[in-house]
Short mmCIF file of C-alpha atoms in Angstrom, two decimals:
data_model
loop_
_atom_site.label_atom_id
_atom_site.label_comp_id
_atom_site.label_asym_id
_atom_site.label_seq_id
_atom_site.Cartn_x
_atom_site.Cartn_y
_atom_site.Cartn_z
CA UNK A 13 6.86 28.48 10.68
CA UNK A 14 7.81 29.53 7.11
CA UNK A 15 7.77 27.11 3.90
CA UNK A 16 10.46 24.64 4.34
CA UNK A 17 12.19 23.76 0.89
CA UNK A 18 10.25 20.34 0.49
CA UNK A 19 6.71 22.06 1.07
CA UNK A 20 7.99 24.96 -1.33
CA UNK A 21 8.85 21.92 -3.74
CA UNK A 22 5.11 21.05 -3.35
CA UNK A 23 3.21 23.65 -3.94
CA UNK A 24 -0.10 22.61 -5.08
CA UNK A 25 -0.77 19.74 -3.44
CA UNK A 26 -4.00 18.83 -1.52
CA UNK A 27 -2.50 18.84 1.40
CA UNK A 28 0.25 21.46 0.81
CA UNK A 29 1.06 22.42 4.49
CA UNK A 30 0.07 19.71 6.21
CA UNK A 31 3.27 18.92 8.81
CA UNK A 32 3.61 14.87 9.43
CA UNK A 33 5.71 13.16 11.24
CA UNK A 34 6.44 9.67 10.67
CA UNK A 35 7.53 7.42 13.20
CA UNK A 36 6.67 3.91 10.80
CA UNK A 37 8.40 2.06 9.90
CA UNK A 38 9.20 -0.96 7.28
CA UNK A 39 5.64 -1.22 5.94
CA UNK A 40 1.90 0.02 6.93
CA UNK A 41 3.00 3.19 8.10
CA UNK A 42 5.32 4.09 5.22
CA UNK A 43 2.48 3.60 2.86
CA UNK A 44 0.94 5.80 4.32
CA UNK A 45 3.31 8.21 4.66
CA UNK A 46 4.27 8.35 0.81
CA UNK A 47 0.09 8.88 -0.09
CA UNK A 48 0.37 11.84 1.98
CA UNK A 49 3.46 13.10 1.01
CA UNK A 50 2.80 12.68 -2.82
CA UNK A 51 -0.36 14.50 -1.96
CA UNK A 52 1.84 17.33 -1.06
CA UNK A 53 1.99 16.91 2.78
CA UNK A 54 5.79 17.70 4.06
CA UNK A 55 6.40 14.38 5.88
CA UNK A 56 9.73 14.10 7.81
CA UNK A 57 10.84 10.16 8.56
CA UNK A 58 12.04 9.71 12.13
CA UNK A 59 14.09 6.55 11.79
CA UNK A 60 16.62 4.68 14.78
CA UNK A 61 19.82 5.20 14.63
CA UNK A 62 20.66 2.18 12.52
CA UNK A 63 17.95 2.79 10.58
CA UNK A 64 14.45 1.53 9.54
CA UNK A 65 14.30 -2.48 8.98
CA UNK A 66 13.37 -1.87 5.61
CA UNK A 67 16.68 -0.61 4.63
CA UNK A 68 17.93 -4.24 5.00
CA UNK A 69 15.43 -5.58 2.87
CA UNK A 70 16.73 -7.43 -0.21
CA UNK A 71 17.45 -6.21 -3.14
CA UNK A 72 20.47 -4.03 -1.85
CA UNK A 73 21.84 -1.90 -4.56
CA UNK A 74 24.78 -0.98 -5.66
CA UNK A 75 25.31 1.80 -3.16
CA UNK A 76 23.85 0.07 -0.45
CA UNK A 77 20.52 1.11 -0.90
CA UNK A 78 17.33 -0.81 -0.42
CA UNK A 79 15.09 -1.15 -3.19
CA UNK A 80 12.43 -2.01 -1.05
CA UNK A 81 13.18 1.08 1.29
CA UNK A 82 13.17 3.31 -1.50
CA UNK A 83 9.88 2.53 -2.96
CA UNK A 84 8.04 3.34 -0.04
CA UNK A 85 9.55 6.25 1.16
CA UNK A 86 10.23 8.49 -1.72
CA UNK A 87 9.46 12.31 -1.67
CA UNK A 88 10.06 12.09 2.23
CA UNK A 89 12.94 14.10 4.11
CA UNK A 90 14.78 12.06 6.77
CA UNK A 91 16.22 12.53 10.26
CA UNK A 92 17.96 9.57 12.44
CA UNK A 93 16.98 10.18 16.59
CA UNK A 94 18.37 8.01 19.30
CA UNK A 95 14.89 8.02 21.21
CA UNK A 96 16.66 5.97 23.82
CA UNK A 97 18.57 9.84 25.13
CA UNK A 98 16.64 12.46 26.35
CA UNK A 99 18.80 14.52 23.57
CA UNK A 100 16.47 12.67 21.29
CA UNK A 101 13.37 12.83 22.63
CA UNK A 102 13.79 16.64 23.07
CA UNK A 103 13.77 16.93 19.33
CA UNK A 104 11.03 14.86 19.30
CA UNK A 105 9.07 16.82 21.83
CA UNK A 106 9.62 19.52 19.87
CA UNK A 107 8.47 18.86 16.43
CA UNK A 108 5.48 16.84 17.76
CA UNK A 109 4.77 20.38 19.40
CA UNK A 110 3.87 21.57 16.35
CA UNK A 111 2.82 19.01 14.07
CA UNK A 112 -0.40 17.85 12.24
CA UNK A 113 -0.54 14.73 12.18
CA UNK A 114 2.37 11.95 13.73
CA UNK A 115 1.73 8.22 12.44
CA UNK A 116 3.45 5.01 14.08
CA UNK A 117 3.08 1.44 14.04
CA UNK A 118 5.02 0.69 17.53
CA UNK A 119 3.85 -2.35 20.03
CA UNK A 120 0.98 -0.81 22.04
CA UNK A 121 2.74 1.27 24.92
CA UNK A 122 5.86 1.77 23.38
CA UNK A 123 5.18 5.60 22.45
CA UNK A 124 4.12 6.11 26.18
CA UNK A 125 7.12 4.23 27.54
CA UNK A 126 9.23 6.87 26.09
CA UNK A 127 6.91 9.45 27.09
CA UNK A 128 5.10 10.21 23.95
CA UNK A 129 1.74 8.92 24.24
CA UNK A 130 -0.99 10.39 22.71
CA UNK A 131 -2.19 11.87 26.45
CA UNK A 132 1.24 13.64 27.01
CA UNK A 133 1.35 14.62 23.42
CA UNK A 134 -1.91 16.48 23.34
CA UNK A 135 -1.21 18.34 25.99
CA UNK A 136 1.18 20.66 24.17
CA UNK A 137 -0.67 20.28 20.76
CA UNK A 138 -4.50 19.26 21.64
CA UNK A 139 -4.80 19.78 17.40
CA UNK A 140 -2.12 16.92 17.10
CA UNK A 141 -3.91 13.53 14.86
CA UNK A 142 -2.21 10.76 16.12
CA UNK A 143 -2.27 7.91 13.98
CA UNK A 144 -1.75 4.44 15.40
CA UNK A 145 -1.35 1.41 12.84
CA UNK A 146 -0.65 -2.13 14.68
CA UNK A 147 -1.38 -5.86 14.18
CA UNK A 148 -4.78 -5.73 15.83
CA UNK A 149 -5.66 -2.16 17.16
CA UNK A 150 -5.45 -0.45 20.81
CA UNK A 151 -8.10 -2.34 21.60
CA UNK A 152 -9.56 -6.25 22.51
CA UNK A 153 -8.04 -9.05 23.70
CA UNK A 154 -5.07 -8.89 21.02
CA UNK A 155 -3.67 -5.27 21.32
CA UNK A 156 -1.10 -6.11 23.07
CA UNK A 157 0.24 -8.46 20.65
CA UNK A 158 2.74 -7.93 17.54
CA UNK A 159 1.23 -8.14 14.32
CA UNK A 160 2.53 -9.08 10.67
CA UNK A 161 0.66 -9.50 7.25
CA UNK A 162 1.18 -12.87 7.24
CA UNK A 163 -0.65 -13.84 9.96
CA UNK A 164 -3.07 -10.99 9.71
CA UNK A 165 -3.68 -12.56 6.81
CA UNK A 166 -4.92 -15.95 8.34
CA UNK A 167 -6.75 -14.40 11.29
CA UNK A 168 -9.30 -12.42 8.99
CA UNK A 169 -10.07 -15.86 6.93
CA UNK A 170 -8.38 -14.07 3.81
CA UNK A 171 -6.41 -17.26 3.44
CA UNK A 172 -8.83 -19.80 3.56
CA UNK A 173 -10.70 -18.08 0.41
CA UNK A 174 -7.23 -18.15 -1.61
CA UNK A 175 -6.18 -20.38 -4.03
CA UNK A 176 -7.48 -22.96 -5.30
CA UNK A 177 -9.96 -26.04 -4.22
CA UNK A 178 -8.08 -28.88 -2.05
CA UNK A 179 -4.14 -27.11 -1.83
CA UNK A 180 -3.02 -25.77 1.08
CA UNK A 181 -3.40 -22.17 2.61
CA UNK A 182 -2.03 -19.51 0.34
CA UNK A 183 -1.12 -15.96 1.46
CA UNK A 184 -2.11 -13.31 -1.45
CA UNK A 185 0.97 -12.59 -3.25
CA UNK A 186 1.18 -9.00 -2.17
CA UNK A 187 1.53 -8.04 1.72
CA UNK A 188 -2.35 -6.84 1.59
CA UNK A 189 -3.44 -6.26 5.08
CA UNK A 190 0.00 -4.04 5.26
CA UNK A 191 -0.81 -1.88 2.44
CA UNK A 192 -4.42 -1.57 3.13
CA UNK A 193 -3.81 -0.78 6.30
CA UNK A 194 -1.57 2.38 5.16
CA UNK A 195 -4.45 3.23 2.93
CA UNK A 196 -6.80 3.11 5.46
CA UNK A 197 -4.59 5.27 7.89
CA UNK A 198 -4.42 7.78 5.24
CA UNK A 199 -8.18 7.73 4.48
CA UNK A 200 -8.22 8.21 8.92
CA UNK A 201 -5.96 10.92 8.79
CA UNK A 202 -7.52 13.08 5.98
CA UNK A 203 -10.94 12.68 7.62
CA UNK A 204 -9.65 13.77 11.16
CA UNK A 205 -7.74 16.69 9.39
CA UNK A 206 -11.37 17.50 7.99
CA UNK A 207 -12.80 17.70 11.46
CA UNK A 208 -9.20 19.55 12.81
CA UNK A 209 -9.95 22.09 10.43
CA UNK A 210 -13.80 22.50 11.50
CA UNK A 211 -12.84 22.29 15.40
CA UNK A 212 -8.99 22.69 15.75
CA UNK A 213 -9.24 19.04 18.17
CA UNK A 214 -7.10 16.52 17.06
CA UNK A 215 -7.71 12.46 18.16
CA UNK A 216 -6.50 9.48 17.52
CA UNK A 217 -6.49 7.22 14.63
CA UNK A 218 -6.41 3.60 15.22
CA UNK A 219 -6.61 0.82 12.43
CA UNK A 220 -4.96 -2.15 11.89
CA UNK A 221 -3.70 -5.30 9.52
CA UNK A 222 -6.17 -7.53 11.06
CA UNK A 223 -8.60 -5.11 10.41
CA UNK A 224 -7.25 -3.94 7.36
CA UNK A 225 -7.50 -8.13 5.88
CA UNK A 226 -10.81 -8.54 7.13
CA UNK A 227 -12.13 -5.80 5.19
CA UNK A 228 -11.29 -7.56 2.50
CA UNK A 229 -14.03 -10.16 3.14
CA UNK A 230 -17.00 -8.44 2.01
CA UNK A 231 -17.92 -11.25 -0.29
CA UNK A 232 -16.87 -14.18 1.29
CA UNK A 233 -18.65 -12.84 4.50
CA UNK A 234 -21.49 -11.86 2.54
CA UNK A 235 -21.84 -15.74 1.61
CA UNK A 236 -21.17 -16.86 4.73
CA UNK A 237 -23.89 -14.60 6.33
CA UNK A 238 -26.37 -15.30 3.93
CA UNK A 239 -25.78 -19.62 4.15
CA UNK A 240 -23.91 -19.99 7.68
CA UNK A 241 -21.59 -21.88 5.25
CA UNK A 242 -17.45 -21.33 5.33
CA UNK A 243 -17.46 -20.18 1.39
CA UNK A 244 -14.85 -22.95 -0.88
CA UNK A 245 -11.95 -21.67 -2.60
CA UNK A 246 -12.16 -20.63 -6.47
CA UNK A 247 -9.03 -20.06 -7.66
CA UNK A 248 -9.22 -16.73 -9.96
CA UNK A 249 -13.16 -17.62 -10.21
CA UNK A 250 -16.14 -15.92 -8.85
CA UNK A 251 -18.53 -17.87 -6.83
CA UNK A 252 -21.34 -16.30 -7.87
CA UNK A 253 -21.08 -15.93 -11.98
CA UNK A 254 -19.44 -18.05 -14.47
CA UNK A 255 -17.06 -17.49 -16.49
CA UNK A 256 -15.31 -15.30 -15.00
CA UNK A 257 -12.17 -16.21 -14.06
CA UNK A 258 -8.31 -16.89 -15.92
CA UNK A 259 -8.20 -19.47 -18.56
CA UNK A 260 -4.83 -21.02 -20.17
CA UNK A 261 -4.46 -20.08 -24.08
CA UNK A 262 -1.43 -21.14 -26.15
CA UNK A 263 1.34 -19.01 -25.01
CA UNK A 264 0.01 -17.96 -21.50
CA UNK A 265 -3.20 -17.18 -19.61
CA UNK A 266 -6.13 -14.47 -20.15
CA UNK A 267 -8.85 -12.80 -17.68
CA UNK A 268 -12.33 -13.74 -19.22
CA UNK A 269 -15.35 -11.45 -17.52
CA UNK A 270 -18.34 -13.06 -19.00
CA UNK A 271 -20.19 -12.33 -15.67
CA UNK A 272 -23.50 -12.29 -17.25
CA UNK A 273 -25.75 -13.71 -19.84
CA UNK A 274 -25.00 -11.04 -22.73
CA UNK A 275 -21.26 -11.21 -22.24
CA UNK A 276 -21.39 -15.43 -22.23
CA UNK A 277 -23.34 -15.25 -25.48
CA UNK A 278 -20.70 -13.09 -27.16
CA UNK A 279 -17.61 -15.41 -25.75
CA UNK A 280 -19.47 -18.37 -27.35
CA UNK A 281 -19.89 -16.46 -30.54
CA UNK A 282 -16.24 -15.70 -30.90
CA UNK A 283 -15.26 -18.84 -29.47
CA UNK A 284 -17.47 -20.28 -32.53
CA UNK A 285 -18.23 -22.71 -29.98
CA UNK A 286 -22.20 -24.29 -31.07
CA UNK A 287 -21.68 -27.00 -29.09
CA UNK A 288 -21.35 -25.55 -25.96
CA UNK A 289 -24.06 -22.51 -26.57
CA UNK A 290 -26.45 -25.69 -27.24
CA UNK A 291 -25.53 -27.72 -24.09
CA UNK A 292 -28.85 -26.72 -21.99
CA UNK A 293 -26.48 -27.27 -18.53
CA UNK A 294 -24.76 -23.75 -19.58
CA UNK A 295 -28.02 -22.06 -20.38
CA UNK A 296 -28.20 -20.21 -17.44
CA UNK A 297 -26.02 -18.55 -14.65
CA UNK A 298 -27.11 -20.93 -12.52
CA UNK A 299 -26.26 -23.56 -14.51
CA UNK A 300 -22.96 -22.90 -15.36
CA UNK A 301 -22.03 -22.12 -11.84
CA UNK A 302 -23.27 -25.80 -11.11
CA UNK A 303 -21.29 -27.29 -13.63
CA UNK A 304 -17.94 -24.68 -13.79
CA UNK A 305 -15.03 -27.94 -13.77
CA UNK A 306 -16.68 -29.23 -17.16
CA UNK A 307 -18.11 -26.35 -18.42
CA UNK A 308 -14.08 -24.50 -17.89
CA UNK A 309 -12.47 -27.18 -19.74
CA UNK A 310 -14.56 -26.93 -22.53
CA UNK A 311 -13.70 -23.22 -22.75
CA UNK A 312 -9.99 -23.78 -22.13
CA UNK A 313 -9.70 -26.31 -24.79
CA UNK A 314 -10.81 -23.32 -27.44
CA UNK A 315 -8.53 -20.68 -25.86
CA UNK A 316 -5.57 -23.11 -26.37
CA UNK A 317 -5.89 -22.81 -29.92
CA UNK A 318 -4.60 -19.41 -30.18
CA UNK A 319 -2.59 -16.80 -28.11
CA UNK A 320 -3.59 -14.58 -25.84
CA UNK A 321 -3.17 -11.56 -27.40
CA UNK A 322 -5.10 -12.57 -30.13
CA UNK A 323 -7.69 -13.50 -27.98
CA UNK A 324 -7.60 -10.34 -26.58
CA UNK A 325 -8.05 -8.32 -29.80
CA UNK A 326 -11.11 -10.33 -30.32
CA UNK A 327 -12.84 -10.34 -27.55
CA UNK A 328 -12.27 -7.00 -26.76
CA UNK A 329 -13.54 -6.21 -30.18
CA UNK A 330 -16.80 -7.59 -28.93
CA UNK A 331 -17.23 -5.83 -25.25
CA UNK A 332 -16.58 -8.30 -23.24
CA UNK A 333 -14.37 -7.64 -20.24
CA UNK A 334 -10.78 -9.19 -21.14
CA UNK A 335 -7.35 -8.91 -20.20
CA UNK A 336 -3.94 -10.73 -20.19
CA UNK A 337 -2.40 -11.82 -16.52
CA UNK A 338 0.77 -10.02 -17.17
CA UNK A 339 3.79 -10.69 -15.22
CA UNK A 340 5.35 -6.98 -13.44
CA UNK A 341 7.60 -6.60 -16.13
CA UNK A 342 5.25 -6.13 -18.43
CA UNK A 343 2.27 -4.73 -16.49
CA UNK A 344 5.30 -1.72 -15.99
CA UNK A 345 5.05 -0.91 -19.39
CA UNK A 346 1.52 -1.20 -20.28
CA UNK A 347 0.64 1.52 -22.22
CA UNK A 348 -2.58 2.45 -19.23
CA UNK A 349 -0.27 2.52 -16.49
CA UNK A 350 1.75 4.25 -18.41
CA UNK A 351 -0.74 6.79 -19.56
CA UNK A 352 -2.10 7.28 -15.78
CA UNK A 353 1.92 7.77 -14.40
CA UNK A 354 1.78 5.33 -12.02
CA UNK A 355 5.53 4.41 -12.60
CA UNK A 356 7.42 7.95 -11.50
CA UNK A 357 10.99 8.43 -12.03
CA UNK A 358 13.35 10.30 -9.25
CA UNK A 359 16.74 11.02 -9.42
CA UNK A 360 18.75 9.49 -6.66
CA UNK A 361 21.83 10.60 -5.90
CA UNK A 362 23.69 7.51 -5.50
CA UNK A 363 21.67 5.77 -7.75
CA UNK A 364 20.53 7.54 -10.36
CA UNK A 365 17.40 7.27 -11.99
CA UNK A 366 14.86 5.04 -9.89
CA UNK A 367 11.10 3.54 -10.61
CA UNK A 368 8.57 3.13 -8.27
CA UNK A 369 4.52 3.08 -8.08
CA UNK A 370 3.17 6.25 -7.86
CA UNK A 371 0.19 7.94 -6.38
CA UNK A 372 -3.12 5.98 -7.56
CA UNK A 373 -5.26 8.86 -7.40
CA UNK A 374 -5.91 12.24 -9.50
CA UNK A 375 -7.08 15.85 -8.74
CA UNK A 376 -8.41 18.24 -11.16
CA UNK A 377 -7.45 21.31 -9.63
CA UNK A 378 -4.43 20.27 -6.93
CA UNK A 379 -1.37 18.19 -8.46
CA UNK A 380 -0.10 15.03 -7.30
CA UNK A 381 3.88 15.76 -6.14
CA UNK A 382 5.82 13.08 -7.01
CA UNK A 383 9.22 14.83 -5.46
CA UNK A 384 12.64 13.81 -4.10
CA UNK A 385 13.85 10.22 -3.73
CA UNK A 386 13.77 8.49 0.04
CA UNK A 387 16.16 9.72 2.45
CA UNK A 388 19.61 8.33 2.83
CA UNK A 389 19.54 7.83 6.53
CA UNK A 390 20.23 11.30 8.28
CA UNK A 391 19.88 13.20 5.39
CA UNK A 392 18.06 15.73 6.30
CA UNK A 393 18.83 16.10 9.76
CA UNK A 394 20.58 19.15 9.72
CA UNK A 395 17.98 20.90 7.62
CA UNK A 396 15.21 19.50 9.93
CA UNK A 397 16.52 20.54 13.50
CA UNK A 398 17.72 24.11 12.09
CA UNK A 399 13.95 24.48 11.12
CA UNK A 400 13.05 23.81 14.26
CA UNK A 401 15.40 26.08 16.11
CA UNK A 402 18.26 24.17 16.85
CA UNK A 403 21.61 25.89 15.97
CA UNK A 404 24.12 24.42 14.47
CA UNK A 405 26.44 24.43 17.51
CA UNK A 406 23.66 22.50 19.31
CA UNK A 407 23.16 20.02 16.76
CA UNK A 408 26.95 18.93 16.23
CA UNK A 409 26.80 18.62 20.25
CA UNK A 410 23.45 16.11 20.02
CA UNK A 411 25.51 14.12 16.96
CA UNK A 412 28.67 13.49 19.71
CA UNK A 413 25.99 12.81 22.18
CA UNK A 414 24.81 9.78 20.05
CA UNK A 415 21.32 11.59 20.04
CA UNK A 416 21.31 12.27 16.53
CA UNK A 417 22.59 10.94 13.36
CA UNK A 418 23.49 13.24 10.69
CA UNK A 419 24.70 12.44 7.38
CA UNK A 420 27.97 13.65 6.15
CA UNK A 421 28.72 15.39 3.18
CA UNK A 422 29.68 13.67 0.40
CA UNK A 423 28.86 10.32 2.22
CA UNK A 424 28.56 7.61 -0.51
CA UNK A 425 26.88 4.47 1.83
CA UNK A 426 24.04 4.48 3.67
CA UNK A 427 25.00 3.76 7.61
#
């Protein structure tokens, strides 16, 4: 098959080339998705009829886009299938025929339901990587359940370490297990393509949210394997050094990392805190782990005197390991983030100009490819199937079939 216009768009890119085809949706599988694609992989979203959930998602904008939708699904192409007709799953069929990699997050059995399993798949294409993300994996006494990040969440015991001592449960404030588990199916595909390049044999890829929160527990575990102890909750402090943790100043709060003996000696020297750097209960790691409540409020009561810039400057003037707990609006705009271009700008065309996070990770020698804007639903449907053979005749009879949706020109909503 010859360069498409996205993978011509791309050129560059690690994986420049590399065909996927995403059947994900809302979450997980859209993460991943967008690594690969910014890493130049051509990925084409498959998406219902109606559309992927996500396009519901508040905020709506003023077009009747999803903000939420468009973040994770920029510099994809998009295609609507009804997978419900056979019209639909012929398309299907066919692109899977010659794909690299195809990535859902489905119910277990719903792909072989409608005849796409994995087995029936690599029949035609034994190179396929198929690359399963679900609550709890193909396997054990869960896989046949539904999954979400809340409650993948709970199940790993990332909840019970979160927030602080005596309140109630507290889910991390971003969906973790559902982005880490996108990570992690990217990290599975790009190892399998390793081995599809060394052996041409695809496989399958199977991770999960549960197991995606749970890896998340190397500390807590560690404690717990070390003691046979359920570790407390801290708050933003680490069990095992103090201080090092957020503290309240006059106008806000601040990251303090005086992990070690060094760094604590330098807070207490800007601090101009004798008192404290005398007190033989904070002499020692130890010691100051054993006595954190008193020893915090001590600290805090200096930090109020001033802002938390200012603290900052100083303390950063020093070595130690500070920072301000920004709020999004300003972490945005911080001059790192902004150095490392992890906000990218696309044009959309109903929207104009639009933010979101880009790719956390650099190449020396292959670029990341930021690219197009996420698909209006449809978009590319046209372009898609005459790529992969379909006439145009045939296409416009799949659209009155209710097989396909394709958008129309100068559409101005999203269906």
């Amino acid at each position: 098959m010859t360069d498409t216009k996205a993978e011509t768009a791309k050129k560059g890119g690690p994986l420049q080339g590399v065909k996927v085809i995403e059947l994900s949706h809302i979450m997980s599988g859209p993460v991943c998705g967008m690594m690969l694609a910014d890493m130049g992989a051509d990925v084409i979203k498959v998406e219902k009829m109606e559309g992927d959930d996500a396009r519901r998602f508040a905020p709506i904008l003023s077009h009747g886009e999803s903000a939420s939708f468009m973040m994770l699904n920029r510099n994809k192409r998009g295609i609507a299938l009804n997978l419900k007709t056979e019209g639909g799953k012929a398309v299907l069929r066919k692109m899977l025929a010659s794909a690299e990699v195809v990535t859902e997050n489905y119910r277990k059995g719903t792909m072989e339901k409608l005849g796409l399993g994995y087995d029936t798949l690599r029949e035609a294409n034994p190179g396929l990587i198929y690359c399963s993300i679900s609550g709890y994996g193909r396997t054990g006494p869960y896989a046949d359940k539904g999954g979400f990040d809340l409650i993948a969440q709970g199940l790993s015991g990332l909840m019970s370490v979160t927030g602080e001592p005596g309140q109630a449960p507290i889910k991390a404030g971003s969906p973790i297990a559902d982005i880490n588990a996108g990570i992690l199916a990217a990290l599975g595909i790009s190892a399998a393509y390793a081995h599809r390049l060394r052996t041409g044999q695809g496989q399958i890829v199977d991770t999960s949210l549960l197991e995606a929160g749970f890896q998340q527990m190397y500390w807590a575990a560690a404690n717990f394997f070390a003691s046979g102890e359920n570790p407390p909750k801290f708050g933003s402090a680490n069990p095992t050094s103090t201080p090092y943790q957020a503290f309240r100043t006059q106008d806000g709060w601040i990251n303090i990392g005086a992990a070690n003996q060094a760094n604590y000696e330098r807070l207490l020297q800007v601090l101009d805190a004798p008192e404290i750097a005398g007190d033989p209960r904070f002499a020692t790691n130890a010691g100051r782990t054993a006595n954190r409540g008193e020893l915090v409020e001590r600290l805090t009561a200096y930090l109020m005197r001033d802002t938390t810039q200012r603290w900052v400057e100083r303390l950063d003037a020093v070595g130690l390991p500070v920072g301000p707990v920004l709020p999004i609006s300003e972490a945005v705009t911080h001059p790192q983030i902004v150095a490392r271009e992890m906000v990218v700008e696309t044009q959309h065309p109903l929207d104009g100009p639009t933010r979101s996070i880009g790719l956390p990770i650099r190449f020396s020698e292959t670029p990341k490819c930021t690219g197009g804007p996420a698909p209006r639903l449809g978009e590319h449907t046209s372009e898609v199937l005459a790529e992969y053979g379909f006439d145009a005749e045939y296409v416009r009879d799949l659209i009155a079939q209710g097989a396909v949706h394709a958008l129309e020109e100068g559409a101005t909503v999203t269906a």
